Amino acid sequence: GQNIDQPTEMTATEGAIVQINCTYQTSGFNGLFWYQQHAGEAPTFLSYNVLDGLEEKGRFSSFLSRSKGYSYLLLKELQMKDSASYLCASALSGGYNKLIFGAGTRLAVHP
Amino acid sequence: DAGVTQSPTHLIKTRGQQVTLRCSPISGHKSVSWYQQVLGQGPQFIFQYYEKEERGRGNFPDRFSARQFPNYSSELNVNALLLGDSALYLCASNGLAGGRVSTDTQYFGPGTRLTVL
């Protein structure tokens, strides 16, 4: 089966660091995407991990452990505009594009 | 460059009606995927098309169909609408490796908000 779990909601303070976790159980795993989605808008690409380890991109970093079926997105120096839903998505092999999304984590950043 | 565009932005239909949603991919992208996002949930894969051929299909009933045109734009059709079809319909395009490899980054359009009454 295909299953992706992430927390439903998180809150954090402006300027702080927050870690959003994602666990997955997907057959044919071919990498892990993170997308940001503001309310009523399209998801926008944040990161992609296929190898174990940490990928850093400015204030955002993403980590993957394939053996544990685990990923996290780390947001540093939080800003109010980071309030959004963060979607974890597993890419599947099979010769075509298919992403299996989690339900998303709604992050609220407070002053 | 323009991103993925979708039309219409919003749509209200009644049960039993049919709807057509449209998508234009990023210039140069040949692959288009459709996703359904119910409020409070992540997007669910419906279809992928590449070079006018269906490359993948999600777990949706036959009421859902799609096609891709020579200019790589795409239409999603839903027949016999049900209340449960109310959702945000997202189109995504990608261009690397001709849509054959699932690790190509998909870029999403703004979506069409469909409400079925």
Short mmCIF file of C-alpha atoms in Angstrom, two decimals:
data_model
loop_
_atom_site.label_atom_id
_atom_site.label_comp_id
_atom_site.label_asym_id
_atom_site.label_seq_id
_atom_site.Cartn_x
_atom_site.Cartn_y
_atom_site.Cartn_z
CA GLY A 1 0.00 0.00 0.00
CA GLN A 2 0.89 3.63 -0.17
CA ASN A 3 0.84 5.68 3.01
CA ILE A 4 2.33 9.01 3.99
CA ASP A 5 1.95 10.51 7.46
CA GLN A 6 2.71 14.01 8.64
CA PRO A 7 1.39 16.07 11.54
CA THR A 8 -1.82 17.95 10.86
CA GLU A 9 -0.91 21.25 12.45
CA MET A 10 2.08 23.00 13.98
CA THR A 11 2.64 26.43 15.44
CA ALA A 12 5.89 28.33 15.82
CA THR A 13 7.20 31.78 16.62
CA GLU A 14 8.65 34.23 14.15
CA GLY A 15 12.45 33.88 14.01
CA ALA A 16 12.42 30.37 15.42
CA ILE A 17 13.22 26.99 13.80
CA VAL A 18 10.60 24.35 13.08
CA GLN A 19 10.94 20.76 11.87
CA ILE A 20 8.09 19.09 10.00
CA ASN A 21 8.33 15.31 9.94
CA CYS A 22 7.05 12.90 7.33
CA THR A 23 7.02 9.12 7.36
CA TYR A 24 6.19 7.10 4.29
CA GLN A 25 5.45 3.56 3.24
CA THR A 26 5.32 3.44 -0.52
CA SER A 27 6.21 0.68 -2.94
CA GLY A 28 8.45 1.73 -5.78
CA PHE A 29 9.87 4.68 -3.84
CA ASN A 30 11.83 7.02 -6.06
CA GLY A 31 12.45 10.11 -3.95
CA LEU A 32 10.72 12.54 -1.65
CA PHE A 33 9.38 15.99 -2.52
CA TRP A 34 8.35 18.85 -0.27
CA TYR A 35 5.90 21.47 -1.51
CA GLN A 36 4.58 24.63 0.13
CA GLN A 37 0.95 25.59 -0.38
CA HIS A 38 -0.61 28.84 0.78
CA ALA A 39 -4.34 28.79 1.27
CA GLY A 40 -6.19 28.79 -2.03
CA GLU A 41 -3.01 28.65 -4.07
CA ALA A 42 -1.05 26.05 -6.01
CA PRO A 43 1.66 23.95 -4.37
CA THR A 44 5.14 25.34 -5.04
CA PHE A 45 8.24 23.16 -5.13
CA LEU A 46 10.63 23.39 -2.18
CA SER A 47 12.94 20.39 -2.30
CA TYR A 48 13.65 16.91 -3.58
CA ASN A 49 15.67 14.16 -1.89
CA VAL A 50 16.49 10.78 -3.38
CA LEU A 51 19.69 9.96 -1.46
CA ASP A 52 20.04 9.77 2.30
CA GLY A 53 21.17 12.94 3.95
CA LEU A 54 20.50 16.62 4.27
CA GLU A 55 19.91 19.03 1.41
CA GLU A 56 20.19 22.70 2.34
CA LYS A 57 18.63 25.51 0.35
CA GLY A 58 18.70 28.87 2.06
CA ARG A 59 16.40 28.93 5.08
CA PHE A 60 14.94 25.54 4.14
CA SER A 61 16.61 22.15 4.50
CA SER A 62 15.27 18.68 3.83
CA PHE A 63 16.48 15.35 5.16
CA LEU A 64 15.85 11.80 4.00
CA SER A 65 16.46 8.38 5.52
CA ARG A 66 15.37 5.71 3.07
CA SER A 67 16.01 2.85 5.50
CA LYS A 68 13.67 4.43 8.05
CA GLY A 69 11.10 5.73 5.56
CA TYR A 70 11.50 9.16 7.13
CA SER A 71 12.00 12.72 5.98
CA TYR A 72 11.83 16.12 7.55
CA LEU A 73 11.68 19.70 6.38
CA LEU A 74 13.56 22.20 8.51
CA LEU A 75 12.60 25.87 8.33
CA LYS A 76 14.95 28.37 9.93
CA GLU A 77 14.49 32.04 10.82
CA LEU A 78 10.76 31.71 10.44
CA GLN A 79 8.86 34.56 8.85
CA MET A 80 5.15 35.30 8.93
CA LYS A 81 4.95 34.48 5.22
CA ASP A 82 6.00 30.91 6.03
CA SER A 83 2.51 30.30 7.40
CA ALA A 84 1.21 27.73 4.92
CA SER A 85 0.60 24.03 4.43
CA TYR A 86 3.64 21.88 3.78
CA LEU A 87 3.06 18.81 1.67
CA CYS A 88 5.29 15.76 1.73
CA ALA A 89 5.08 13.67 -1.45
CA SER A 90 6.63 10.38 -2.42
CA ALA A 91 7.68 9.93 -6.05
CA LEU A 92 7.02 6.49 -7.46
CA SER A 93 8.97 4.58 -10.07
CA GLY A 94 7.18 2.99 -12.95
CA GLY A 95 8.00 5.08 -15.97
CA TYR A 96 5.58 7.91 -15.37
CA ASN A 97 5.09 10.87 -13.06
CA LYS A 98 3.06 10.10 -10.01
CA LEU A 99 3.34 11.72 -6.63
CA ILE A 100 1.66 10.33 -3.53
CA PHE A 101 0.93 13.23 -1.21
CA GLY A 102 0.43 13.34 2.50
CA ALA A 103 -2.48 15.37 3.87
CA GLY A 104 -0.19 18.29 4.59
CA THR A 105 0.97 20.06 7.73
CA ARG A 106 -0.57 23.47 8.42
CA LEU A 107 2.07 25.70 9.93
CA ALA A 108 1.04 28.86 11.74
CA VAL A 109 3.81 31.36 12.49
CA HIS A 110 3.03 33.83 15.28
CA PRO A 111 4.79 37.12 16.12
CA ASP B 1 8.01 32.86 -18.81
CA ALA B 2 4.43 32.08 -17.95
CA GLY B 3 3.81 29.26 -15.53
CA VAL B 4 1.14 26.61 -15.76
CA THR B 5 -2.23 28.20 -16.50
CA GLN B 6 -5.66 26.75 -15.83
CA SER B 7 -9.19 27.81 -16.67
CA PRO B 8 -11.67 28.52 -15.38
CA THR B 9 -10.62 29.67 -11.92
CA HIS B 10 -13.92 28.77 -10.30
CA LEU B 11 -16.87 26.72 -11.45
CA ILE B 12 -20.23 25.87 -9.95
CA LYS B 13 -22.18 22.90 -11.30
CA THR B 14 -25.11 20.79 -10.18
CA ARG B 15 -25.19 17.05 -9.67
CA GLY B 16 -25.35 15.07 -12.88
CA GLN B 17 -23.82 17.77 -15.04
CA GLN B 18 -20.58 17.49 -16.95
CA VAL B 19 -17.53 19.74 -16.66
CA THR B 20 -14.39 20.41 -18.71
CA LEU B 21 -11.29 21.91 -17.14
CA ARG B 22 -8.37 23.24 -19.15
CA CYS B 23 -4.64 23.45 -18.60
CA SER B 24 -1.70 24.92 -20.50
CA PRO B 25 1.74 23.69 -19.41
CA ILE B 26 4.89 25.72 -19.08
CA SER B 27 6.35 26.43 -22.50
CA GLY B 28 8.55 23.50 -23.53
CA HIS B 29 6.96 21.03 -21.11
CA LYS B 30 5.40 18.03 -22.81
CA SER B 31 3.98 16.24 -19.80
CA VAL B 32 0.80 17.20 -17.97
CA SER B 33 -0.60 15.61 -14.82
CA TRP B 34 -3.95 16.18 -13.14
CA TYR B 35 -4.60 16.03 -9.40
CA GLN B 36 -7.70 16.40 -7.26
CA GLN B 37 -7.35 18.13 -3.90
CA VAL B 38 -10.26 17.89 -1.51
CA LEU B 39 -10.31 20.54 1.22
CA GLY B 40 -7.93 19.64 4.03
CA GLN B 41 -6.23 16.84 2.10
CA GLY B 42 -3.19 16.48 -0.12
CA PRO B 43 -3.56 16.27 -3.90
CA GLN B 44 -4.52 12.88 -5.37
CA PHE B 45 -3.17 11.77 -8.74
CA ILE B 46 -5.77 11.40 -11.50
CA PHE B 47 -3.91 11.23 -14.83
CA GLN B 48 -0.63 11.87 -16.54
CA TYR B 49 -0.32 12.58 -20.26
CA TYR B 50 2.81 12.83 -22.34
CA GLU B 51 2.94 13.44 -26.07
CA LYS B 52 -0.85 13.03 -26.22
CA GLU B 53 -0.74 9.57 -24.70
CA GLU B 54 -2.01 8.54 -21.28
CA ARG B 55 0.97 7.44 -19.22
CA GLY B 56 -0.65 6.92 -15.87
CA ARG B 57 -4.04 6.76 -14.22
CA GLY B 58 -4.98 7.02 -10.57
CA ASN B 59 -7.80 5.34 -8.72
CA PHE B 60 -10.67 7.38 -10.13
CA PRO B 61 -13.89 6.18 -11.80
CA ASP B 62 -14.44 6.16 -15.54
CA ARG B 63 -16.46 9.36 -15.19
CA PHE B 64 -13.07 11.06 -15.22
CA SER B 65 -11.30 11.34 -18.57
CA ALA B 66 -8.64 13.53 -20.09
CA ARG B 67 -6.80 14.25 -23.26
CA GLN B 68 -3.76 16.16 -24.44
CA PHE B 69 -3.55 18.23 -27.59
CA PRO B 70 -0.69 18.67 -30.09
CA ASN B 71 0.30 21.93 -28.36
CA TYR B 72 0.59 19.92 -25.08
CA SER B 73 -2.37 21.64 -23.44
CA SER B 74 -4.82 19.32 -21.75
CA GLU B 75 -8.45 18.97 -20.77
CA LEU B 76 -9.93 17.06 -17.87
CA ASN B 77 -13.56 15.98 -18.24
CA VAL B 78 -15.79 14.80 -15.46
CA ASN B 79 -19.23 13.38 -16.28
CA ALA B 80 -22.25 12.80 -14.06
CA LEU B 81 -20.93 15.06 -11.33
CA LEU B 82 -21.37 14.03 -7.71
CA LEU B 83 -21.24 16.19 -4.61
CA GLY B 84 -17.98 14.47 -3.72
CA ASP B 85 -16.34 15.79 -6.87
CA SER B 86 -16.20 19.23 -5.26
CA ALA B 87 -12.50 19.98 -4.98
CA LEU B 88 -9.56 21.98 -6.27
CA TYR B 89 -8.35 20.44 -9.52
CA LEU B 90 -4.66 20.99 -10.08
CA CYS B 91 -2.69 20.63 -13.26
CA ALA B 92 1.06 20.12 -13.15
CA SER B 93 3.60 20.11 -15.93
CA ASN B 94 7.17 18.92 -16.12
CA GLY B 95 9.75 18.83 -18.83
CA LEU B 96 12.88 16.93 -17.92
CA ALA B 97 13.37 13.43 -19.32
CA GLY B 98 10.16 13.67 -21.28
CA GLY B 99 7.94 12.81 -18.38
CA ARG B 100 9.27 9.29 -18.12
CA VAL B 101 10.91 9.57 -14.77
CA SER B 102 8.91 10.36 -11.69
CA THR B 103 11.66 12.45 -10.22
CA ASP B 104 11.03 15.26 -12.68
CA THR B 105 9.89 18.23 -10.66
CA GLN B 106 6.26 18.99 -11.30
CA TYR B 107 5.14 22.60 -11.41
CA PHE B 108 1.56 23.26 -10.46
CA GLY B 109 -0.97 25.68 -11.88
CA PRO B 110 -3.30 27.78 -9.70
CA GLY B 111 -6.06 25.21 -9.96
CA THR B 112 -9.78 25.23 -10.75
CA ARG B 113 -12.09 25.30 -7.77
CA LEU B 114 -15.11 23.11 -8.65
CA THR B 115 -18.22 23.25 -6.49
CA VAL B 116 -20.97 20.72 -7.12
CA LEU B 117 -24.38 21.60 -5.65
#
